[in-house]
Amino acid sequence: MDSLTDVHLEINARESLTAAVITRVNAACDRVEDAPKDVILLVHLRDAPPVHAPSDGEPWPHEVGIHTVNQWERAVRRLERLPAATLAVVEGNCTGLALEVLLATDYRVAATSARLRVPATVEGTWPGMALFRLANQLGVAQVRRLVLFGIEIDAVRAAELGLLDEVGEDAEALARAGLEILGGGRGKELAIRRRLLLDATCTSYEDALGSHLAACDRALRLAQRGLDAGTGL
């Protein structure tokens, strides 16, 4: 699946929160930002035994300090605001770091066997920014059971809620179809509209108006440029 795009990132739902995974996310962001042309970041979220397994019974996110958590949240926020389209492909259980990254992507597909769950600590679900994204994307009522009680949902239910865009038996075929939808060199334009959506839930109409007008002005200028190019002006 990694061969489908120039830039890809793999996150294992079972891996611990470490400096290494933060570096991996930032490295993928670097490759996207440094690419000479528009690219699509393919994020493969899988469920497999990690190379370095944590101690038995040790709760997620395992042994980690708050500074590392902060660095992780910054890395996910960076991915969420990339000037490029992002496509997530889910196979197996999607929890932990995989769920947090999933919620920061633009287009999400999953195998029918996939299941989503907010990761749990000793005292309850992990109170990271995944909770913030869930509430903003779906509303508090829709995600209450997921967040408060750690209820697991299957891929079909996740699609019904809007957490996933497509579900099917062949994850690679879904990824190919997703790349077609996201194709066309629209990365920067998509990122502008994504930013407007992300800001919509926490910005007043008056404060948002300027950003939307600027985006409209840009769209009009690009459209006029296309017309001029078509007429040879």
PDB file of C-alpha atoms in Angstrom:
ATOM      1  CA  MET A   1       0.000   0.000   0.000  1.00  0.00           C
ATOM      2  CA  ASP A   2       2.930   2.334   0.641  1.00  0.00           C
ATOM      3  CA  SER A   3       3.654   2.371  -3.098  1.00  0.00           C
ATOM      4  CA  LEU A   4       0.371   4.162  -3.848  1.00  0.00           C
ATOM      5  CA  THR A   5       1.760   7.614  -2.982  1.00  0.00           C
ATOM      6  CA  ASP A   6       5.086   9.417  -2.731  1.00  0.00           C
ATOM      7  CA  VAL A   7       4.584  10.197   0.963  1.00  0.00           C
ATOM      8  CA  HIS A   8       3.185   7.758   3.487  1.00  0.00           C
ATOM      9  CA  LEU A   9       3.031   7.308   7.246  1.00  0.00           C
ATOM     10  CA  GLU A  10       2.321   4.159   9.228  1.00  0.00           C
ATOM     11  CA  ILE A  11       0.928   4.180  12.769  1.00  0.00           C
ATOM     12  CA  ASN A  12       0.400   1.031  14.816  1.00  0.00           C
ATOM     13  CA  ALA A  13      -2.636   1.092  17.103  1.00  0.00           C
ATOM     14  CA  ARG A  14      -0.709  -0.888  19.725  1.00  0.00           C
ATOM     15  CA  GLU A  15       2.481   1.156  19.873  1.00  0.00           C
ATOM     16  CA  SER A  16       3.427   3.337  22.820  1.00  0.00           C
ATOM     17  CA  LEU A  17       3.681   7.113  22.727  1.00  0.00           C
ATOM     18  CA  THR A  18       7.416   7.679  22.256  1.00  0.00           C
ATOM     19  CA  ALA A  19       9.816  10.216  20.800  1.00  0.00           C
ATOM     20  CA  ALA A  20      10.325   7.844  17.864  1.00  0.00           C
ATOM     21  CA  VAL A  21       6.695   7.950  16.720  1.00  0.00           C
ATOM     22  CA  ILE A  22       6.622  11.746  17.109  1.00  0.00           C
ATOM     23  CA  THR A  23       9.720  11.958  14.922  1.00  0.00           C
ATOM     24  CA  ARG A  24       8.032   9.697  12.360  1.00  0.00           C
ATOM     25  CA  VAL A  25       4.976  11.964  12.124  1.00  0.00           C
ATOM     26  CA  ASN A  26       7.086  15.112  11.847  1.00  0.00           C
ATOM     27  CA  ALA A  27       9.276  13.484   9.188  1.00  0.00           C
ATOM     28  CA  ALA A  28       6.200  12.714   7.078  1.00  0.00           C
ATOM     29  CA  CYS A  29       5.063  16.318   7.469  1.00  0.00           C
ATOM     30  CA  ASP A  30       8.516  17.506   6.402  1.00  0.00           C
ATOM     31  CA  ARG A  31       8.329  15.407   3.231  1.00  0.00           C
ATOM     32  CA  VAL A  32       4.913  16.822   2.370  1.00  0.00           C
ATOM     33  CA  GLU A  33       5.950  20.423   2.984  1.00  0.00           C
ATOM     34  CA  ASP A  34       9.219  20.008   1.056  1.00  0.00           C
ATOM     35  CA  ALA A  35       7.657  18.239  -1.940  1.00  0.00           C
ATOM     36  CA  PRO A  36       8.168  20.142  -5.227  1.00  0.00           C
ATOM     37  CA  LYS A  37       4.546  19.471  -6.232  1.00  0.00           C
ATOM     38  CA  ASP A  38       1.216  18.732  -4.590  1.00  0.00           C
ATOM     39  CA  VAL A  39       1.224  15.334  -2.909  1.00  0.00           C
ATOM     40  CA  ILE A  40      -1.256  13.303  -0.905  1.00  0.00           C
ATOM     41  CA  LEU A  41      -0.184  11.907   2.453  1.00  0.00           C
ATOM     42  CA  LEU A  42      -1.334   8.307   2.833  1.00  0.00           C
ATOM     43  CA  VAL A  43      -1.655   7.323   6.495  1.00  0.00           C
ATOM     44  CA  HIS A  44      -1.826   3.574   7.100  1.00  0.00           C
ATOM     45  CA  LEU A  45      -3.378   2.825  10.496  1.00  0.00           C
ATOM     46  CA  ARG A  46      -2.867  -0.826  11.315  1.00  0.00           C
ATOM     47  CA  ASP A  47      -3.132  -3.165  14.270  1.00  0.00           C
ATOM     48  CA  ALA A  48      -0.137  -5.432  14.838  1.00  0.00           C
ATOM     49  CA  PRO A  49       2.058  -6.482  17.761  1.00  0.00           C
ATOM     50  CA  PRO A  50       4.687  -3.730  18.257  1.00  0.00           C
ATOM     51  CA  VAL A  51       8.371  -4.503  17.916  1.00  0.00           C
ATOM     52  CA  HIS A  52       9.007  -3.294  21.465  1.00  0.00           C
ATOM     53  CA  ALA A  53       5.984  -4.374  23.477  1.00  0.00           C
ATOM     54  CA  PRO A  54       5.221  -2.610  26.800  1.00  0.00           C
ATOM     55  CA  SER A  55       5.066  -4.527  30.048  1.00  0.00           C
ATOM     56  CA  ASP A  56       2.032  -6.747  30.493  1.00  0.00           C
ATOM     57  CA  GLY A  57      -0.847  -4.882  32.064  1.00  0.00           C
ATOM     58  CA  GLU A  58       0.779  -1.480  31.657  1.00  0.00           C
ATOM     59  CA  PRO A  59      -1.992   0.964  30.647  1.00  0.00           C
ATOM     60  CA  TRP A  60      -1.792   3.061  27.482  1.00  0.00           C
ATOM     61  CA  PRO A  61      -0.037   5.428  26.717  1.00  0.00           C
ATOM     62  CA  HIS A  62       2.486   3.515  28.846  1.00  0.00           C
ATOM     63  CA  GLU A  63       5.442   5.168  30.562  1.00  0.00           C
ATOM     64  CA  VAL A  64       5.475   8.739  29.242  1.00  0.00           C
ATOM     65  CA  GLY A  65       5.854  12.296  30.548  1.00  0.00           C
ATOM     66  CA  ILE A  66       3.589  15.262  29.867  1.00  0.00           C
ATOM     67  CA  HIS A  67       6.313  16.933  27.762  1.00  0.00           C
ATOM     68  CA  THR A  68       6.164  14.003  25.333  1.00  0.00           C
ATOM     69  CA  VAL A  69       2.363  14.214  25.271  1.00  0.00           C
ATOM     70  CA  ASN A  70       2.628  17.907  24.372  1.00  0.00           C
ATOM     71  CA  GLN A  71       5.092  17.151  21.571  1.00  0.00           C
ATOM     72  CA  TRP A  72       2.742  14.481  20.243  1.00  0.00           C
ATOM     73  CA  GLU A  73      -0.255  16.824  20.220  1.00  0.00           C
ATOM     74  CA  ARG A  74       1.803  19.415  18.333  1.00  0.00           C
ATOM     75  CA  ALA A  75       2.833  16.819  15.747  1.00  0.00           C
ATOM     76  CA  VAL A  76      -0.784  15.728  15.186  1.00  0.00           C
ATOM     77  CA  ARG A  77      -1.873  19.359  14.899  1.00  0.00           C
ATOM     78  CA  ARG A  78       0.847  19.907  12.316  1.00  0.00           C
ATOM     79  CA  LEU A  79      -0.426  16.947  10.303  1.00  0.00           C
ATOM     80  CA  GLU A  80      -3.975  18.267  10.615  1.00  0.00           C
ATOM     81  CA  ARG A  81      -2.919  21.594   9.069  1.00  0.00           C
ATOM     82  CA  LEU A  82      -0.688  20.340   6.259  1.00  0.00           C
ATOM     83  CA  PRO A  83      -0.981  22.177   2.919  1.00  0.00           C
ATOM     84  CA  ALA A  84      -1.943  18.864   1.330  1.00  0.00           C
ATOM     85  CA  ALA A  85      -4.726  16.313   1.366  1.00  0.00           C
ATOM     86  CA  THR A  86      -4.449  13.429   3.831  1.00  0.00           C
ATOM     87  CA  LEU A  87      -5.958   9.966   3.385  1.00  0.00           C
ATOM     88  CA  ALA A  88      -6.245   7.462   6.245  1.00  0.00           C
ATOM     89  CA  VAL A  89      -6.617   3.720   5.681  1.00  0.00           C
ATOM     90  CA  VAL A  90      -7.707   1.699   8.735  1.00  0.00           C
ATOM     91  CA  GLU A  91      -7.137  -2.029   9.133  1.00  0.00           C
ATOM     92  CA  GLY A  92      -7.902  -3.847  12.375  1.00  0.00           C
ATOM     93  CA  ASN A  93      -8.490  -2.148  15.720  1.00  0.00           C
ATOM     94  CA  CYS A  94      -8.080   1.629  15.651  1.00  0.00           C
ATOM     95  CA  THR A  95      -7.284   3.023  19.079  1.00  0.00           C
ATOM     96  CA  GLY A  96      -4.436   4.837  20.806  1.00  0.00           C
ATOM     97  CA  LEU A  97      -2.200   6.859  18.501  1.00  0.00           C
ATOM     98  CA  ALA A  98      -3.963   5.458  15.430  1.00  0.00           C
ATOM     99  CA  LEU A  99      -7.323   6.928  16.459  1.00  0.00           C
ATOM    100  CA  GLU A 100      -5.760  10.294  17.271  1.00  0.00           C
ATOM    101  CA  VAL A 101      -4.156  10.491  13.827  1.00  0.00           C
ATOM    102  CA  LEU A 102      -7.320   9.264  12.098  1.00  0.00           C
ATOM    103  CA  LEU A 103      -9.278  12.206  13.486  1.00  0.00           C
ATOM    104  CA  ALA A 104      -6.746  14.638  11.995  1.00  0.00           C
ATOM    105  CA  THR A 105      -7.068  13.370   8.407  1.00  0.00           C
ATOM    106  CA  ASP A 106      -9.246  14.580   5.534  1.00  0.00           C
ATOM    107  CA  TYR A 107     -10.569  11.366   3.987  1.00  0.00           C
ATOM    108  CA  ARG A 108     -10.943   8.088   5.887  1.00  0.00           C
ATOM    109  CA  VAL A 109     -11.505   4.565   4.615  1.00  0.00           C
ATOM    110  CA  ALA A 110     -11.517   1.292   6.524  1.00  0.00           C
ATOM    111  CA  ALA A 111     -11.780  -2.444   6.129  1.00  0.00           C
ATOM    112  CA  THR A 112     -15.094  -3.860   7.340  1.00  0.00           C
ATOM    113  CA  SER A 113     -13.244  -5.651  10.146  1.00  0.00           C
ATOM    114  CA  ALA A 114     -11.970  -2.373  11.617  1.00  0.00           C
ATOM    115  CA  ARG A 115     -13.124  -1.269  15.055  1.00  0.00           C
ATOM    116  CA  LEU A 116     -12.687   2.139  16.720  1.00  0.00           C
ATOM    117  CA  ARG A 117     -12.249   2.850  20.417  1.00  0.00           C
ATOM    118  CA  VAL A 118     -10.929   5.702  22.552  1.00  0.00           C
ATOM    119  CA  PRO A 119      -7.855   4.372  24.421  1.00  0.00           C
ATOM    120  CA  ALA A 120      -8.229   3.756  28.143  1.00  0.00           C
ATOM    121  CA  THR A 121      -5.980   4.423  31.123  1.00  0.00           C
ATOM    122  CA  VAL A 122      -6.332   3.029  34.652  1.00  0.00           C
ATOM    123  CA  GLU A 123      -8.828   5.751  35.592  1.00  0.00           C
ATOM    124  CA  GLY A 124     -10.826   5.991  32.361  1.00  0.00           C
ATOM    125  CA  THR A 125     -10.472   6.989  28.725  1.00  0.00           C
ATOM    126  CA  TRP A 126      -7.385   8.945  27.712  1.00  0.00           C
ATOM    127  CA  PRO A 127      -8.265  12.688  27.946  1.00  0.00           C
ATOM    128  CA  GLY A 128      -6.139  13.810  24.999  1.00  0.00           C
ATOM    129  CA  MET A 129      -7.131  16.036  22.098  1.00  0.00           C
ATOM    130  CA  ALA A 130      -8.880  13.134  20.369  1.00  0.00           C
ATOM    131  CA  LEU A 131     -11.782  13.928  22.706  1.00  0.00           C
ATOM    132  CA  PHE A 132     -11.755  17.530  21.504  1.00  0.00           C
ATOM    133  CA  ARG A 133     -11.771  16.445  17.866  1.00  0.00           C
ATOM    134  CA  LEU A 134     -14.530  13.898  18.411  1.00  0.00           C
ATOM    135  CA  ALA A 135     -16.784  16.482  20.066  1.00  0.00           C
ATOM    136  CA  ASN A 136     -16.086  19.075  17.377  1.00  0.00           C
ATOM    137  CA  GLN A 137     -16.571  16.698  14.474  1.00  0.00           C
ATOM    138  CA  LEU A 138     -19.653  14.844  15.720  1.00  0.00           C
ATOM    139  CA  GLY A 139     -21.109  16.781  18.643  1.00  0.00           C
ATOM    140  CA  VAL A 140     -21.150  15.900  22.330  1.00  0.00           C
ATOM    141  CA  ALA A 141     -24.326  13.798  22.203  1.00  0.00           C
ATOM    142  CA  GLN A 142     -22.986  11.550  19.447  1.00  0.00           C
ATOM    143  CA  VAL A 143     -19.680  10.784  21.148  1.00  0.00           C
ATOM    144  CA  ARG A 144     -20.723  10.759  24.813  1.00  0.00           C
ATOM    145  CA  ARG A 145     -20.624   6.956  25.174  1.00  0.00           C
ATOM    146  CA  LEU A 146     -17.378   6.672  23.214  1.00  0.00           C
ATOM    147  CA  VAL A 147     -15.616   9.225  25.388  1.00  0.00           C
ATOM    148  CA  LEU A 148     -17.095   8.614  28.842  1.00  0.00           C
ATOM    149  CA  PHE A 149     -17.344   4.832  28.763  1.00  0.00           C
ATOM    150  CA  GLY A 150     -14.863   3.750  26.089  1.00  0.00           C
ATOM    151  CA  ILE A 151     -17.515   1.978  23.999  1.00  0.00           C
ATOM    152  CA  GLU A 152     -16.065   0.268  20.927  1.00  0.00           C
ATOM    153  CA  ILE A 153     -17.807   0.671  17.557  1.00  0.00           C
ATOM    154  CA  ASP A 154     -17.391  -1.226  14.309  1.00  0.00           C
ATOM    155  CA  ALA A 155     -16.504   0.315  10.962  1.00  0.00           C
ATOM    156  CA  VAL A 156     -20.091   0.428   9.714  1.00  0.00           C
ATOM    157  CA  ARG A 157     -21.263   2.352  12.775  1.00  0.00           C
ATOM    158  CA  ALA A 158     -18.254   4.662  12.516  1.00  0.00           C
ATOM    159  CA  ALA A 159     -19.245   5.439   8.925  1.00  0.00           C
ATOM    160  CA  GLU A 160     -22.839   6.114   9.991  1.00  0.00           C
ATOM    161  CA  LEU A 161     -21.541   8.618  12.542  1.00  0.00           C
ATOM    162  CA  GLY A 162     -19.293  10.274   9.961  1.00  0.00           C
ATOM    163  CA  LEU A 163     -15.964   9.181  11.431  1.00  0.00           C
ATOM    164  CA  LEU A 164     -15.252   7.145   8.281  1.00  0.00           C
ATOM    165  CA  ASP A 165     -16.036   8.003   4.666  1.00  0.00           C
ATOM    166  CA  GLU A 166     -15.964   4.542   3.077  1.00  0.00           C
ATOM    167  CA  VAL A 167     -15.958   0.964   4.377  1.00  0.00           C
ATOM    168  CA  GLY A 168     -15.280  -2.182   2.353  1.00  0.00           C
ATOM    169  CA  GLU A 169     -13.587  -5.564   2.201  1.00  0.00           C
ATOM    170  CA  ASP A 170     -10.564  -4.422   0.161  1.00  0.00           C
ATOM    171  CA  ALA A 171      -8.695  -1.679   2.016  1.00  0.00           C
ATOM    172  CA  GLU A 172      -6.215  -1.136  -0.813  1.00  0.00           C
ATOM    173  CA  ALA A 173      -9.005  -0.688  -3.360  1.00  0.00           C
ATOM    174  CA  LEU A 174     -10.621   1.854  -1.039  1.00  0.00           C
ATOM    175  CA  ALA A 175      -7.290   3.651  -0.760  1.00  0.00           C
ATOM    176  CA  ARG A 176      -6.972   3.830  -4.548  1.00  0.00           C
ATOM    177  CA  ALA A 177     -10.496   5.228  -4.842  1.00  0.00           C
ATOM    178  CA  GLY A 178      -9.750   7.744  -2.105  1.00  0.00           C
ATOM    179  CA  LEU A 179      -6.635   8.922  -3.908  1.00  0.00           C
ATOM    180  CA  GLU A 180      -8.754   9.519  -7.019  1.00  0.00           C
ATOM    181  CA  ILE A 181     -11.187  11.635  -5.012  1.00  0.00           C
ATOM    182  CA  LEU A 182      -8.381  13.662  -3.438  1.00  0.00           C
ATOM    183  CA  GLY A 183      -6.353  13.968  -6.652  1.00  0.00           C
ATOM    184  CA  GLY A 184      -6.091  16.881  -9.033  1.00  0.00           C
ATOM    185  CA  GLY A 185      -3.465  19.033  -7.353  1.00  0.00           C
ATOM    186  CA  ARG A 186      -5.877  20.755  -4.963  1.00  0.00           C
ATOM    187  CA  GLY A 187      -3.871  20.329  -1.801  1.00  0.00           C
ATOM    188  CA  LYS A 188      -3.423  23.977  -0.921  1.00  0.00           C
ATOM    189  CA  GLU A 189      -7.027  24.861  -1.782  1.00  0.00           C
ATOM    190  CA  LEU A 190      -8.320  21.924   0.249  1.00  0.00           C
ATOM    191  CA  ALA A 191      -6.178  23.030   3.195  1.00  0.00           C
ATOM    192  CA  ILE A 192      -7.731  26.506   3.119  1.00  0.00           C
ATOM    193  CA  ARG A 193     -11.241  25.088   3.284  1.00  0.00           C
ATOM    194  CA  ARG A 194     -10.214  22.588   5.963  1.00  0.00           C
ATOM    195  CA  ARG A 195      -8.917  25.461   8.092  1.00  0.00           C
ATOM    196  CA  LEU A 196     -12.215  27.320   7.720  1.00  0.00           C
ATOM    197  CA  LEU A 197     -14.089  24.211   8.876  1.00  0.00           C
ATOM    198  CA  LEU A 198     -11.780  23.651  11.849  1.00  0.00           C
ATOM    199  CA  ASP A 199     -12.209  27.248  12.965  1.00  0.00           C
ATOM    200  CA  ALA A 200     -15.984  27.332  12.424  1.00  0.00           C
ATOM    201  CA  THR A 201     -16.909  25.683  15.725  1.00  0.00           C
ATOM    202  CA  CYS A 202     -14.903  28.088  17.865  1.00  0.00           C
ATOM    203  CA  THR A 203     -15.118  31.375  15.943  1.00  0.00           C
ATOM    204  CA  SER A 204     -17.928  33.921  15.854  1.00  0.00           C
ATOM    205  CA  TYR A 205     -19.495  34.881  12.531  1.00  0.00           C
ATOM    206  CA  GLU A 206     -17.973  38.338  12.723  1.00  0.00           C
ATOM    207  CA  ASP A 207     -14.469  37.004  13.373  1.00  0.00           C
ATOM    208  CA  ALA A 208     -14.788  34.322  10.691  1.00  0.00           C
ATOM    209  CA  LEU A 209     -16.065  36.673   7.995  1.00  0.00           C
ATOM    210  CA  GLY A 210     -12.648  38.114   7.161  1.00  0.00           C
ATOM    211  CA  SER A 211     -11.081  34.681   6.632  1.00  0.00           C
ATOM    212  CA  HIS A 212     -13.958  33.537   4.436  1.00  0.00           C
ATOM    213  CA  LEU A 213     -13.858  36.710   2.347  1.00  0.00           C
ATOM    214  CA  ALA A 214     -10.108  36.274   1.868  1.00  0.00           C
ATOM    215  CA  ALA A 215     -10.696  32.688   0.724  1.00  0.00           C
ATOM    216  CA  CYS A 216     -13.449  33.831  -1.650  1.00  0.00           C
ATOM    217  CA  ASP A 217     -11.176  36.530  -3.067  1.00  0.00           C
ATOM    218  CA  ARG A 218      -8.478  33.921  -3.661  1.00  0.00           C
ATOM    219  CA  ALA A 219     -10.967  31.605  -5.391  1.00  0.00           C
ATOM    220  CA  LEU A 220     -12.145  34.432  -7.657  1.00  0.00           C
ATOM    221  CA  ARG A 221      -8.575  35.376  -8.573  1.00  0.00           C
ATOM    222  CA  LEU A 222      -7.691  31.767  -9.389  1.00  0.00           C
ATOM    223  CA  ALA A 223     -10.831  31.409 -11.503  1.00  0.00           C
ATOM    224  CA  GLN A 224     -10.026  34.605 -13.392  1.00  0.00           C
ATOM    225  CA  ARG A 225      -6.464  33.430 -13.934  1.00  0.00           C
ATOM    226  CA  GLY A 226      -7.828  30.230 -15.456  1.00  0.00           C
ATOM    227  CA  LEU A 227     -10.131  32.187 -17.760  1.00  0.00           C
ATOM    228  CA  ASP A 228      -7.302  34.469 -18.853  1.00  0.00           C
ATOM    229  CA  ALA A 229      -5.091  31.471 -19.579  1.00  0.00           C
ATOM    230  CA  GLY A 230      -7.865  29.897 -21.639  1.00  0.00           C
ATOM    231  CA  THR A 231      -8.300  33.006 -23.774  1.00  0.00           C
ATOM    232  CA  GLY A 232      -4.585  33.681 -24.118  1.00  0.00           C
ATOM    233  CA  LEU A 233      -4.711  37.002 -22.238  1.00  0.00           C
TER     234      LEU A 233
END
